[in-house]
Structure formats: structure tokens, C-alpha cells
């Protein structure tokens, strides 16, 4: 195998890994803190990309404003969904969250499909990266598209910030307290419900951000989150459901491993993650970074 | 699943009468079906109905939410299609498909029933995804993207399978056999133990039952019945494609079961019929299937968790 080619594969793996990491980080925040299994995460990622596309079509907004605005809008939608629908299921078995969000996924995908067809006359649309990030950069040993490097860097930064806020700041401590022991936290005068909604909004906004970032690489289409969410769930399970660090590390690692696997045997790329997942679950049922069930 | 409860055995006389009423009603409806709707759709209702019953055996009665049940349905659909395509008769296809599902379920079940809750859902999903990968890649056997098409069903014992109605009644007999197995399983001491394990695994263990072994048994029975249902799908359509192993298929059987009523056995059949009839109407009216399907899913989970049959039973029991 040519070293140059392998390096390119590793870089592309890091790009995919950036998306896995952002998505599984959002899932980990939502599951780890709220115990919600959000199957809709892939659809919200798609909504991020779609919102960026629609903002561009309707208001002529470019990439940079969309990069800020689309995640905010998606996050706001997430908070609305949490308040109106998901909050009705607290206290019931996790399965109901999974089922509700599965239904919402089907609904969202086909609604967006309808809108794209009727309003914009397309079933999928390309999205150009901003001029500042067009072109390639020579890293000395390999030439690589600028935009992809930007995606890796931004995703890493966002993951680090999220980890820092949750694990190292007072805000993070409050969130953890509110989700681990709602009764006591409430007694301290903290509005737990509002924190829960906020955390869900942030997790969902991460998916929206990933969607906007993905738009210039993959084209914007209603089902772009469908296969991705399944892979991301596998990443989350490998990392240990709810583990912030696990989701980020596993996200990037799975991206790179799949890319290397694909260099030797292309069809394996999409399945390697499920093989990994089965192996990990056999050895460590609670995932690589997860605590055993009941230890939380 | 704590929110859904099965009838207590104490209400026996009345419960038995209700069950008999459901059985009679369902039986009559299924006998009349091919004269009301076209036979391919009618056989589809039987196939998906049995699939949903098999799923309910695991979900409603054992509390295990499999999110990869398409694996068993799909492997059997492919196996039976392969057998039909290679000149085998209908009985061999039915048995071969069911056996394929059971064989697959041995390792998958062994590896997954140890996981709890959402982990179980995820690991079953992972296995289904691996199978779907295999179905895409192994083109010699599965036809890859094209699937297996143009399957013929050789006539059997003087039954003319080119006639849709004849084909339906044959499928109904197979369905009835599968439904009977599920029914007997649930009503047996084994079924009661399963429900005990579902409601409180620790307690069941402390009185001497091995929860894992019971779950594994339920998993195997459920997979075999899903396999039998998968053969009916092949038998009805004469075509098998990658859809049968898609994760959407796994989701759909969950929806049918929920809509009909989990833990009821009759419910999944009603749910399957409602979903398929609804979809038929929607396709005619050119409304995207996902919008309606998704909406039904959301409404059922939020407001109608007992499902159709569960609600009716609940209403009768309260009177």
C-alpha cells in the first residue's frame, strides 16, 4: 500500500470521524445527562444542513452566518420538541424515547423532502464552501482540501470546549447535579426543568452544527442523516453510552479505522464499525469508556 | 415494559371469553380478506402480521426491544427466495427460510440477550446492519442491489399457486400454524415465566429461574417465527430486495406491534393490517408514506400506548 494514499485515507477518516464525534458527543450529552435515547439526532443533523441551504436560498445568507444561525435554529427546535413531546415520556422505559424519536425521524425526513421538492424544486442540492476555505493546502507530505482541514479543526475545538464546560466549570457542575439528583438540586432553588431543556438544546445544536459543516462535503438531501445515525449509535455504544470523552475519542478513532480498513478492502468501510461494536460489547458490555450499568 | 400490562390470570372466565371473541373475529376477518382486497396485499398482511406477533413475543412478553428483527425476517426471505429460485418446492422454501432464521438467531441471541435495555436494542441493530451489509455484498446469492426477482412458486398437492386467492389461503394456513405456536408459547408455564422475568428479573432468579436462558429461548422462538413470516413475504411477493434487511423494516415491525397493542398477540396482526392498508391508501393518494407513518408512530407512543387491541381490552375489563 502506497504511504501517500494511506495518509490521504487517514485524513479523510479524520473528516468522517469529526462528524461521528460531533454527533456522538451530542448523543452522549443527551443520554448521559437526560437519559434520552435520541434516534432523531440524524434527522436534526440533516435539518442543520437543510437550514443552511434554505437560509441561503431564501435570504441569500452565506456559509458563515449559516454556520452560526442554523445550529441555533435547530437547537431551538430541539428545545421545543423536548418541552412539548419528550417531556411527556419521562419516567417511562427508555424504549419509548427511542420509538418517539424514530417516528419523528420518519416524519422530518419526508417533510423536508416535500419542502425541497415543492419549494426549491430539487431533491438534493450542492452547497459551496466559503471562498476563504476553497482550494487545497500543501501539508508537505500530502495535499489536502482546506475546507476539510477546517472541519477537523473546528470539530476538535467544539468537542474540547464542550468537554471543558461539562467537566470543569460551575455550569457543568450545575447540569450534572440537576440531572443526577433533580430533587436535591431543586431544593437549592435551581429550575431543573429549564436546565434539562437547555442541555437538550445544546446537544441538538451540536447535530445541527455537524449538518452545516457536512453540507459542502456531501450534498444536502432529506435522508443524509439516516445511515449516519445508525453508525453514530454504534460509535456511542462502543465509547460507552453517555461518556463525553468516550464519544469524542471513539468518533475520531472509528472514522480513521474505517478509512484504513477501506484502503485494504473498500466494501468494509460501513460495516467495520458494527463489527467493532459487537466485539467491544462482548468484552466490555458497557463500552470502552462507560461505567457498568448500575454504577452511575 | 412497565407501562403495558398483560391480563391477570385471575379474570379467567371473562378473559377466556374475550380471547375467544378476538380469535373468532380475527379468524373471520382473515378468511374474508382476499375477497375484500387484492391477494398480494392480503398475503402481505399475513406475513407482516406474523412477523409482528413474533416481535411481540419478545417485546411485549419478554420486555426485549429488538431493533434488528429485520435480520431474521430478511435472512429467511432471502433463503426461501434462493431455494425457490433454485427449483425447490414451496415446503422446502418455507422450512429452509425458517431454519436459516433460527440458525442465525443462535449466535445473535446468545450474544445479545445478556445485554439490558437500550444496549440490547443497539446490539441487535448492529447485527442486523452486518447482515444488511452481507446482503448487499454477497451478490451471487442475494442479487445485491437488484435483489432476487421473478420467483415462481411450483404448484403443490393440486393447489394452483398462480391463483392469488389459493395462494392466500395456503399462506393463511401457514400463518395460523405460526400464530398457534406463539399463542401456545405465551399461555404455557414457559410464557408465564417469561413475563415474570420481564417484570422482575431479580425476583425470578431468586426463585430459581435463569433469566438469561428464558430470554434466549424466547429470542429463538421469536426469530424462528419471524423467519416463517419472512418466507410468507417471499411467497406473496415473488421478489426479495435489500428492503427486507433494512433498519426501517426493523422499525416498521415495532410500529405495527405498538399500534395494535404490545403484549396482546392479536394486536400485532391488527396493527400490521392497519399499517399496510393505510400505506396502500396513501400510495394511491400520492402522500409520502413517511409523513403518515411517522405521525402514527408519534401519536401512538404519546397518547395511545395500549394500542388498538390493548385499549379495547382495557375498556372491556373496566366495565
Coordinates of C-alpha atoms in Angstrom, one line a residue:
Chain A
X1 CA 0.0 0.0 0.0
X2 CA 1.2 3.4 -1.0
X3 CA 2.0 5.6 2.0
X4 CA 0.8 8.7 0.4
X5 CA -2.6 7.1 -0.4
X6 CA -2.8 5.8 3.1
X7 CA -2.2 9.2 4.6
X8 CA -4.9 10.7 2.5
X9 CA -7.2 7.9 3.7
X10 CA -6.3 8.7 7.3
X11 CA -7.1 12.4 6.7
X12 CA -10.5 11.6 5.1
X13 CA -11.1 9.2 8.0
X14 CA -10.5 12.1 10.4
X15 CA -13.1 14.2 8.5
X16 CA -15.7 11.4 8.8
X17 CA -14.5 11.0 12.4
X18 CA -15.2 14.7 13.0
X19 CA -18.8 14.2 12.1
X20 CA -19.1 11.0 14.1
X21 CA -17.5 12.8 17.1
X22 CA -19.8 15.8 16.9
X23 CA -22.9 13.7 16.6
X24 CA -22.0 11.2 19.2
X25 CA -21.0 14.0 21.5
X26 CA -24.5 15.4 21.2
X27 CA -26.0 12.0 21.8
X28 CA -23.7 11.4 24.8
X29 CA -24.6 14.8 26.3
X30 CA -28.3 14.0 25.8
X31 CA -28.1 10.4 27.0
X32 CA -25.6 10.9 29.7
X33 CA -27.4 13.7 31.4
X34 CA -31.1 13.3 30.4
X35 CA -31.2 9.5 29.8
X36 CA -33.0 10.2 26.5
X37 CA -32.1 8.0 23.6
X38 CA -32.4 10.4 20.7
X39 CA -32.9 8.5 17.5
X40 CA -33.8 11.8 15.8
X41 CA -30.2 13.0 16.0
X42 CA -29.5 12.1 12.4
X43 CA -32.6 13.9 11.2
X44 CA -31.5 17.0 13.2
X45 CA -28.1 16.8 11.6
X46 CA -29.9 16.8 8.2
X47 CA -32.0 19.8 9.4
X48 CA -28.8 21.7 10.1
X49 CA -27.7 21.2 6.5
X50 CA -31.1 21.9 5.1
X51 CA -31.5 25.1 7.2
X52 CA -28.2 26.4 5.9
X53 CA -29.3 25.6 2.4
X54 CA -32.8 27.2 2.9
X55 CA -31.3 30.3 4.5
X56 CA -29.1 30.7 1.5
X57 CA -31.9 30.3 -0.9
X58 CA -34.4 32.5 0.9
X59 CA -32.2 35.2 2.4
X60 CA -29.0 34.8 0.4
X61 CA -27.1 34.0 3.6
X62 CA -23.6 32.6 3.0
X63 CA -21.8 29.9 4.8
X64 CA -20.5 31.9 7.8
X65 CA -23.8 33.3 9.1
X66 CA -25.4 29.9 8.5
X67 CA -22.7 28.2 10.5
X68 CA -23.9 30.3 13.5
X69 CA -27.6 30.6 12.7
X70 CA -28.6 27.1 11.6
X71 CA -27.4 25.3 14.8
X72 CA -29.2 27.9 16.9
X73 CA -32.4 27.3 14.9
X74 CA -32.0 23.5 15.2
X75 CA -31.3 23.8 18.9
X76 CA -34.4 25.9 19.4
X77 CA -36.5 23.3 17.6
X78 CA -34.9 20.7 19.8
X79 CA -35.9 22.6 22.9
X80 CA -39.5 22.9 21.6
X81 CA -39.6 19.2 21.0
X82 CA -38.3 18.4 24.4
X83 CA -40.8 20.7 26.1
X84 CA -43.9 19.6 24.1
X85 CA -43.2 15.9 23.3
X86 CA -40.3 14.2 25.0
X87 CA -41.0 15.5 28.5
X88 CA -44.3 13.5 28.4
X89 CA -42.3 10.3 28.4
X90 CA -40.0 10.9 31.4
X91 CA -40.3 8.1 33.9
X92 CA -41.3 5.6 31.3
X93 CA -39.0 2.9 29.8
X94 CA -36.1 4.3 27.6
X95 CA -37.7 2.4 24.7
X96 CA -40.4 5.0 24.4
X97 CA -37.9 7.7 23.7
X98 CA -36.3 5.6 21.1
X99 CA -39.7 4.9 19.5
X100 CA -41.0 8.5 19.6
X101 CA -37.8 9.9 18.1
X102 CA -37.8 7.1 15.5
X103 CA -41.3 8.3 14.4
X104 CA -40.1 11.9 14.4
X105 CA -37.2 10.9 12.1
X106 CA -39.5 9.4 9.5
X107 CA -41.8 12.5 9.7
X108 CA -39.0 15.0 9.5
X109 CA -37.2 13.3 6.6
X110 CA -40.4 13.2 4.4
X111 CA -41.5 16.7 5.4
X112 CA -38.1 18.1 4.3
X113 CA -38.3 16.0 1.1
X114 CA -41.7 17.6 0.4
X115 CA -40.4 21.1 1.1
X116 CA -37.3 20.6 -1.1
X117 CA -39.4 19.3 -4.0
X118 CA -42.2 21.8 -3.8
X119 CA -40.4 24.9 -2.6
X120 CA -36.9 24.6 -4.2
X121 CA -37.6 22.1 -7.0
X122 CA -34.7 19.9 -6.1
X123 CA -34.4 16.5 -4.3
X124 CA -30.8 17.2 -3.3
X125 CA -28.6 20.3 -3.6
X126 CA -24.9 21.0 -3.6
X127 CA -23.5 23.6 -1.2
X128 CA -20.3 25.5 -1.9
X129 CA -17.7 26.0 0.8
X130 CA -16.9 29.7 1.6
X131 CA -14.3 31.4 -0.7
X132 CA -11.8 31.7 2.2
X133 CA -11.7 27.9 2.5
X134 CA -11.8 26.9 -1.2
X135 CA -8.7 25.3 -2.7
X136 CA -6.1 23.0 -1.2
X137 CA -3.3 23.3 1.2
X138 CA 0.1 21.6 0.9
X139 CA 1.0 20.0 4.2
X140 CA 4.4 19.0 3.0
X141 CA 3.8 15.3 2.8
X142 CA 0.3 15.5 1.4
X143 CA -2.0 17.9 -0.4
X144 CA -5.4 18.3 1.3
X145 CA -8.6 20.4 0.7
X146 CA -8.6 23.4 3.0
X147 CA -12.3 23.1 3.9
X148 CA -11.8 19.5 5.2
X149 CA -8.9 20.6 7.5
X150 CA -11.2 23.4 8.8
X151 CA -13.9 20.8 9.6
X152 CA -11.4 18.7 11.6
X153 CA -10.1 21.7 13.5
X154 CA -13.5 23.2 14.3
X155 CA -14.9 19.8 15.4
X156 CA -11.9 19.2 17.7
X157 CA -12.3 22.7 19.2
X158 CA -16.1 22.3 19.8
X159 CA -15.6 18.9 21.3
X160 CA -12.9 20.2 23.6
X161 CA -15.0 23.2 24.7
X162 CA -18.0 21.0 25.4
X163 CA -15.9 18.6 27.4
X164 CA -14.4 21.5 29.4
X165 CA -17.7 23.2 30.1
X166 CA -19.3 20.0 31.4
X167 CA -16.4 18.6 33.3
X168 CA -14.6 21.6 34.6
X169 CA -17.0 24.6 35.1
X170 CA -19.7 25.6 37.5
X171 CA -22.3 25.5 34.7
X172 CA -21.3 21.9 34.1
X173 CA -21.5 21.1 37.8
X174 CA -25.0 22.5 38.0
X175 CA -26.1 20.5 35.0
X176 CA -24.6 17.3 36.4
X177 CA -26.3 18.0 39.7
X178 CA -29.6 18.8 38.1
X179 CA -29.6 15.6 36.1
X180 CA -28.1 13.2 38.7
X181 CA -30.2 14.3 41.6
X182 CA -33.1 16.5 40.5
X183 CA -34.8 16.6 43.9
X184 CA -31.9 18.0 45.9
X185 CA -30.9 20.4 43.1
X186 CA -34.5 21.7 43.1
X187 CA -34.2 22.3 46.8
X188 CA -31.3 24.6 46.1
X189 CA -33.6 26.8 44.1
X190 CA -32.5 25.7 40.7
X191 CA -35.0 25.2 38.0
X192 CA -34.2 21.7 36.9
X193 CA -36.7 21.6 34.0
X194 CA -35.2 24.6 32.4
X195 CA -31.7 23.1 32.6
X196 CA -32.9 19.9 31.1
X197 CA -34.4 21.7 28.1
X198 CA -31.2 23.7 27.8
X199 CA -29.0 20.7 27.7
X200 CA -31.2 19.0 25.2
X201 CA -31.0 22.2 23.1
X202 CA -27.2 22.2 23.2
X203 CA -26.9 18.5 22.3
X204 CA -29.2 19.0 19.3
X205 CA -27.4 22.2 18.3
X206 CA -24.2 20.1 18.0
X207 CA -26.0 17.9 15.5
X208 CA -27.2 21.0 13.6
X209 CA -23.6 22.3 13.5
X210 CA -22.4 19.0 12.1
X211 CA -25.0 19.2 9.5
X212 CA -23.9 22.7 8.3
X213 CA -20.3 21.5 8.3
X214 CA -21.3 18.5 6.2
X215 CA -23.3 20.4 3.6
X216 CA -20.3 21.5 1.5
X217 CA -18.8 17.9 1.6
X218 CA -21.9 15.8 1.0
X219 CA -24.9 17.3 -0.9
X220 CA -27.9 18.4 1.1
X221 CA -30.7 15.8 0.9
X222 CA -33.5 14.6 3.2
X223 CA -32.0 11.2 4.0
X224 CA -28.4 12.2 4.6
X225 CA -28.8 11.5 8.3
X226 CA -30.4 8.1 8.0
X227 CA -27.4 5.9 7.6
X228 CA -25.2 8.2 9.6
X229 CA -27.3 8.0 12.7
X230 CA -27.0 4.2 12.8
X231 CA -23.2 4.4 12.6
X232 CA -23.2 7.1 15.2
X233 CA -25.2 4.9 17.6
X234 CA -22.6 2.2 17.1
X235 CA -19.9 4.8 18.0
X236 CA -21.8 5.8 21.1
X237 CA -22.2 2.2 22.2
X238 CA -18.5 1.5 21.6
X239 CA -17.5 4.6 23.5
X240 CA -19.9 3.8 26.3
X241 CA -23.3 5.5 26.2
X242 CA -23.2 8.8 27.9
X243 CA -19.4 9.1 28.1
X244 CA -18.4 12.6 26.8
X245 CA -14.7 11.6 26.4
X246 CA -15.6 8.2 25.0
X247 CA -17.8 9.6 22.3
X248 CA -15.2 12.0 21.0
X249 CA -12.3 9.6 21.1
X250 CA -14.3 6.8 19.6
X251 CA -15.8 9.1 17.0
X252 CA -12.4 10.1 15.5
X253 CA -11.0 6.6 16.0
X254 CA -13.9 4.9 14.2
X255 CA -13.5 7.4 11.3
X256 CA -9.8 6.6 10.9
X257 CA -10.2 2.9 11.4
X258 CA -12.9 2.6 8.8
X259 CA -10.9 4.6 6.3
X260 CA -7.8 2.4 6.8
X261 CA -10.0 -0.7 6.5
X262 CA -11.5 0.7 3.4
X263 CA -8.0 1.2 1.9
X264 CA -7.5 -2.5 2.0
X265 CA -11.0 -3.8 1.4
X266 CA -13.4 -0.9 0.3
X267 CA -16.7 -2.5 1.0
X268 CA -15.9 -3.0 4.7
X269 CA -15.9 0.8 5.5
X270 CA -19.6 0.9 6.5
X271 CA -19.6 -2.3 8.4
X272 CA -16.4 -2.2 10.3
X273 CA -18.0 -0.1 13.0
X274 CA -20.7 -2.7 13.7
X275 CA -18.1 -5.5 13.8
X276 CA -16.1 -3.3 16.3
X277 CA -19.3 -2.7 18.3
X278 CA -20.1 -6.4 18.6
X279 CA -16.5 -7.2 19.7
X280 CA -16.4 -4.4 22.2
X281 CA -19.8 -5.3 23.7
X282 CA -18.6 -8.9 24.1
X283 CA -15.5 -7.8 26.0
X284 CA -16.8 -4.7 27.8
X285 CA -20.7 -4.7 27.8
X286 CA -20.8 -1.0 28.9
X287 CA -18.4 0.3 26.2
X288 CA -14.8 1.3 26.3
X289 CA -15.2 4.4 28.4
X290 CA -18.6 3.6 30.0
X291 CA -19.3 2.7 33.6
X292 CA -21.0 -0.6 34.2
X293 CA -24.8 -0.4 34.4
X294 CA -25.8 0.4 37.9
X295 CA -22.6 2.1 38.8
X296 CA -24.0 5.5 37.8
Chain B
X1 CA -42.0 -2.6 29.8
X2 CA -43.8 -1.4 32.8
X3 CA -46.4 0.7 31.2
X4 CA -48.1 -2.2 29.4
X5 CA -49.6 -5.0 31.4
X6 CA -51.0 -8.3 30.3
X7 CA -54.3 -9.5 31.7
X8 CA -54.1 -11.1 35.1
X9 CA -54.9 -14.8 35.2
X10 CA -57.5 -14.1 37.9
X11 CA -60.0 -12.7 35.5
X12 CA -60.1 -16.1 33.8
X13 CA -63.7 -16.8 32.7
X14 CA -64.1 -13.4 31.3
X15 CA -60.6 -13.2 29.8
X16 CA -61.2 -16.5 28.1
X17 CA -64.4 -15.3 26.6
X18 CA -62.7 -12.1 25.4
X19 CA -59.9 -14.1 23.9
X20 CA -62.3 -16.4 22.1
X21 CA -64.1 -13.4 20.8
X22 CA -60.9 -11.9 19.4
X23 CA -59.9 -15.2 17.9
X24 CA -63.2 -15.6 16.2
X25 CA -63.3 -12.0 15.0
X26 CA -59.7 -12.2 13.7
X27 CA -60.3 -15.6 12.1
X28 CA -63.4 -14.4 10.2
X29 CA -61.7 -11.2 9.1
X30 CA -58.7 -13.1 7.7
X31 CA -61.0 -15.7 6.0
X32 CA -62.8 -12.9 4.2
X33 CA -59.8 -10.8 3.5
X34 CA -58.8 -11.8 -0.1
X35 CA -62.4 -11.1 -1.3
X36 CA -62.1 -7.5 0.0
X37 CA -58.6 -6.5 -1.0
X38 CA -56.2 -7.8 -3.6
X39 CA -54.4 -11.0 -2.7
X40 CA -50.8 -9.8 -2.7
X41 CA -51.8 -7.1 -0.1
X42 CA -53.7 -9.8 1.8
X43 CA -50.8 -12.1 2.0
X44 CA -48.6 -9.2 3.0
X45 CA -50.9 -8.6 6.0
X46 CA -50.4 -12.3 7.0
X47 CA -46.6 -12.1 6.6
X48 CA -46.2 -8.8 8.5
X49 CA -48.9 -9.8 11.0
X50 CA -46.9 -13.0 11.9
X51 CA -43.7 -11.0 11.9
X52 CA -45.2 -8.6 14.4
X53 CA -46.6 -11.4 16.5
X54 CA -43.1 -12.9 16.7
X55 CA -41.7 -9.5 17.6
X56 CA -44.4 -9.1 20.3
X57 CA -43.4 -12.4 21.8
X58 CA -40.0 -10.8 22.5
X59 CA -41.0 -7.2 23.2
X60 CA -44.4 -7.5 24.8
X61 CA -43.9 -10.7 26.7
X62 CA -40.2 -10.7 27.5
X63 CA -39.5 -6.9 27.6
X64 CA -36.7 -7.1 25.0
X65 CA -36.9 -4.3 22.4
X66 CA -35.1 -5.8 19.4
X67 CA -34.2 -3.1 16.9
X68 CA -32.8 -5.5 14.5
X69 CA -35.6 -8.0 13.9
X70 CA -35.3 -7.4 10.2
X71 CA -32.3 -9.7 10.3
X72 CA -34.4 -12.8 10.9
X73 CA -37.2 -11.8 8.6
X74 CA -34.6 -10.8 5.9
X75 CA -32.4 -13.8 6.1
X76 CA -35.4 -16.1 5.8
X77 CA -36.8 -14.0 2.9
X78 CA -33.5 -14.4 1.0
X79 CA -33.1 -18.1 1.9
X80 CA -36.6 -19.0 0.8
X81 CA -36.2 -16.9 -2.4
X82 CA -32.9 -18.6 -3.1
X83 CA -34.4 -22.0 -2.7
X84 CA -37.4 -21.2 -4.9
X85 CA -35.0 -19.7 -7.5
X86 CA -33.1 -23.0 -7.5
X87 CA -36.0 -25.2 -8.3
X88 CA -37.1 -26.2 -4.8
X89 CA -40.7 -26.5 -3.9
X90 CA -42.7 -24.3 -1.6
X91 CA -42.5 -26.6 1.5
X92 CA -38.7 -26.7 1.2
X93 CA -38.6 -22.9 0.9
X94 CA -40.8 -22.4 4.0
X95 CA -38.7 -24.8 6.1
X96 CA -35.4 -23.6 4.7
X97 CA -36.2 -19.9 5.4
X98 CA -37.4 -20.7 8.9
X99 CA -34.3 -22.8 9.6
X100 CA -32.0 -20.0 8.3
X101 CA -33.6 -17.5 10.7
X102 CA -33.2 -20.0 13.6
X103 CA -29.6 -20.7 12.8
X104 CA -28.8 -17.0 12.7
X105 CA -30.6 -16.5 15.9
X106 CA -28.4 -18.9 17.9
X107 CA -25.2 -16.8 17.9
X108 CA -27.0 -13.5 17.7
X109 CA -29.3 -14.4 20.6
X110 CA -26.5 -15.9 22.6
X111 CA -24.5 -12.7 22.3
X112 CA -27.3 -10.2 22.8
X113 CA -29.7 -11.4 25.5
X114 CA -27.1 -10.7 28.1
X115 CA -27.3 -7.0 27.4
X116 CA -30.0 -5.0 29.1
X117 CA -32.4 -2.3 27.9
X118 CA -31.2 0.0 25.3
X119 CA -27.9 -1.9 24.9
X120 CA -29.9 -4.9 23.8
X121 CA -31.7 -2.7 21.2
X122 CA -28.4 -1.4 19.9
X123 CA -26.6 -4.8 19.7
X124 CA -29.5 -6.3 17.8
X125 CA -29.4 -3.3 15.5
X126 CA -25.7 -3.9 14.9
X127 CA -26.2 -7.5 13.9
X128 CA -28.9 -6.5 11.5
X129 CA -26.7 -3.9 9.9
X130 CA -23.9 -6.5 9.4
X131 CA -26.5 -8.8 7.7
X132 CA -27.6 -6.0 5.5
X133 CA -24.0 -5.4 4.5
X134 CA -23.7 -9.1 3.7
X135 CA -26.9 -9.0 1.6
X136 CA -25.5 -6.1 -0.4
X137 CA -22.1 -7.6 -1.0
X138 CA -22.9 -11.3 -1.5
X139 CA -24.4 -10.7 -4.9
X140 CA -24.1 -14.3 -6.1
X141 CA -26.7 -15.4 -3.5
X142 CA -28.7 -12.2 -2.8
X143 CA -28.5 -10.4 -6.2
X144 CA -27.1 -7.3 -4.4
X145 CA -28.9 -4.1 -5.3
X146 CA -31.1 -5.9 -7.8
X147 CA -32.4 -8.5 -5.3
X148 CA -33.9 -11.8 -6.4
X149 CA -36.7 -11.4 -8.9
X150 CA -39.2 -13.4 -10.9
X151 CA -39.5 -16.2 -8.5
X152 CA -42.0 -18.9 -9.4
X153 CA -44.0 -20.9 -6.9
X154 CA -44.4 -24.5 -8.1
X155 CA -47.9 -25.9 -7.5
X156 CA -48.4 -28.1 -4.5
X157 CA -50.7 -31.0 -3.9
X158 CA -53.1 -29.9 -6.6
X159 CA -53.1 -26.3 -5.3
X160 CA -52.7 -23.8 -8.2
X161 CA -50.4 -21.0 -6.9
X162 CA -50.9 -18.9 -10.0
X163 CA -54.3 -18.1 -8.4
X164 CA -53.9 -15.3 -5.9
X165 CA -56.8 -16.4 -3.7
X166 CA -55.5 -20.0 -3.5
X167 CA -52.1 -18.6 -2.6
X168 CA -53.7 -16.6 0.1
X169 CA -55.5 -19.5 1.8
X170 CA -52.3 -21.5 1.7
X171 CA -50.5 -18.6 3.4
X172 CA -53.3 -18.3 5.9
X173 CA -52.8 -22.0 6.9
X174 CA -49.1 -21.3 7.4
X175 CA -49.9 -18.1 9.4
X176 CA -52.4 -20.0 11.6
X177 CA -49.7 -22.6 12.4
X178 CA -47.3 -19.8 13.3
X179 CA -49.8 -17.9 15.3
X180 CA -50.8 -21.1 17.2
X181 CA -47.1 -21.7 18.2
X182 CA -46.9 -18.1 19.6
X183 CA -50.3 -18.4 21.3
X184 CA -49.3 -21.7 23.0
X185 CA -45.9 -20.3 24.0
X186 CA -47.4 -17.3 25.7
X187 CA -50.1 -19.3 27.5
X188 CA -47.8 -22.0 28.7
X189 CA -45.9 -22.1 32.0
X190 CA -42.9 -21.1 30.0
X191 CA -44.7 -18.0 28.8
X192 CA -45.7 -17.1 32.4
X193 CA -42.1 -17.4 33.5
X194 CA -41.1 -15.1 30.7
X195 CA -43.5 -12.5 31.9
X196 CA -42.2 -13.0 35.4
X197 CA -38.6 -12.4 34.1
X198 CA -39.8 -9.4 32.2
X199 CA -41.5 -7.8 35.3
X200 CA -38.7 -8.6 37.8
X201 CA -35.7 -10.5 36.6
X202 CA -34.1 -10.5 40.1
X203 CA -37.1 -12.0 41.7
X204 CA -37.4 -14.6 39.0
X205 CA -33.8 -15.5 39.5
X206 CA -34.2 -15.7 43.3
X207 CA -36.9 -18.4 42.9
X208 CA -34.7 -20.5 40.8
X209 CA -35.2 -19.4 37.2
X210 CA -32.3 -18.5 34.9
X211 CA -33.5 -15.2 33.2
X212 CA -30.8 -15.4 30.5
X213 CA -31.8 -18.9 29.4
X214 CA -35.5 -17.9 29.3
X215 CA -34.8 -14.8 27.3
X216 CA -32.6 -16.8 24.9
X217 CA -35.4 -19.4 24.4
X218 CA -37.9 -16.5 23.7
X219 CA -35.4 -15.0 21.3
X220 CA -35.1 -18.2 19.4
X221 CA -38.8 -18.8 19.1
X222 CA -39.3 -15.2 18.1
X223 CA -36.6 -15.4 15.4
X224 CA -37.9 -18.7 14.0
X225 CA -41.4 -17.3 13.7
X226 CA -40.0 -14.1 12.1
X227 CA -38.3 -16.4 9.7
X228 CA -41.6 -18.3 9.0
X229 CA -43.1 -14.8 8.3
X230 CA -40.3 -13.9 6.0
X231 CA -40.9 -17.0 3.9
X232 CA -44.6 -15.8 3.6
X233 CA -43.3 -12.5 2.4
X234 CA -41.3 -14.2 -0.4
X235 CA -44.2 -16.5 -1.2
X236 CA -46.5 -13.5 -1.5
X237 CA -44.3 -11.1 -3.5
X238 CA -42.2 -13.4 -5.6
X239 CA -39.5 -10.7 -5.2
X240 CA -37.0 -10.0 -2.5
X241 CA -34.8 -6.9 -2.2
X242 CA -32.5 -5.2 0.2
X243 CA -35.5 -3.6 1.9
X244 CA -36.1 -6.8 3.9
X245 CA -32.9 -6.3 5.9
X246 CA -33.1 -2.5 6.2
X247 CA -33.3 -0.9 9.7
X248 CA -36.5 0.7 8.5
X249 CA -38.0 -2.8 8.4
X250 CA -37.0 -3.3 12.0
X251 CA -38.7 0.0 12.9
X252 CA -41.8 -0.8 11.0
X253 CA -42.5 -4.1 12.8
X254 CA -42.1 -2.2 16.1
X255 CA -44.7 0.3 14.9
X256 CA -47.2 -2.3 13.8
X257 CA -46.9 -4.0 17.2
X258 CA -47.3 -0.8 19.1
X259 CA -50.2 0.4 17.1
X260 CA -52.0 -2.9 17.6
X261 CA -51.1 -3.3 21.2
X262 CA -48.0 -4.8 22.8
X263 CA -48.4 -7.9 24.9
X264 CA -51.7 -8.9 23.2
X265 CA -50.7 -11.2 20.3
X266 CA -53.9 -10.3 18.5
X267 CA -52.8 -6.7 18.5
X268 CA -49.8 -7.0 16.2
X269 CA -51.9 -8.6 13.5
X270 CA -54.4 -5.8 13.7
X271 CA -51.6 -3.3 13.7
X272 CA -49.9 -4.8 10.7
X273 CA -53.2 -4.8 8.8
X274 CA -53.9 -1.2 9.7
X275 CA -50.4 0.0 8.7
X276 CA -50.4 -1.9 5.4
X277 CA -54.0 -0.8 4.5
X278 CA -53.1 2.8 5.4
X279 CA -50.0 2.7 3.3
X280 CA -51.9 1.3 0.4
X281 CA -54.4 4.2 0.5
X282 CA -51.5 6.7 0.9
X283 CA -49.7 5.4 -2.1
X284 CA -52.8 5.7 -4.2
X285 CA -53.3 9.2 -2.9
X286 CA -49.6 10.0 -3.5
X287 CA -49.0 11.1 0.0
X288 CA -45.4 10.4 1.3
X289 CA -45.5 7.3 3.4
X290 CA -43.0 8.6 6.0
X291 CA -45.1 11.5 7.0
X292 CA -48.1 9.4 7.9
X293 CA -46.0 6.5 9.3
X294 CA -44.0 8.9 11.4
X295 CA -47.2 10.7 12.6
X296 CA -48.8 7.4 13.6
X297 CA -45.7 6.4 15.5
X298 CA -45.6 9.7 17.4
X299 CA -49.3 9.7 18.3
X300 CA -49.3 6.1 19.4
X301 CA -46.2 6.5 21.6
X302 CA -47.5 9.7 23.2
X303 CA -51.2 9.1 23.6
X304 CA -52.1 5.5 22.7
X305 CA -49.5 3.2 24.3
X306 CA -52.0 0.4 24.8
X307 CA -52.6 0.2 21.1
X308 CA -55.9 -0.7 19.4
X309 CA -56.4 -4.1 20.9
X310 CA -54.9 -3.2 24.2
X311 CA -57.3 -0.2 24.5
X312 CA -60.4 -2.3 23.6
X313 CA -59.4 -5.0 26.1
X314 CA -58.7 -2.3 28.8
X315 CA -62.1 -0.8 28.1
X316 CA -63.9 -4.1 28.4
X317 CA -62.1 -5.0 31.6
X318 CA -63.0 -1.8 33.3
X319 CA -66.7 -2.3 32.7

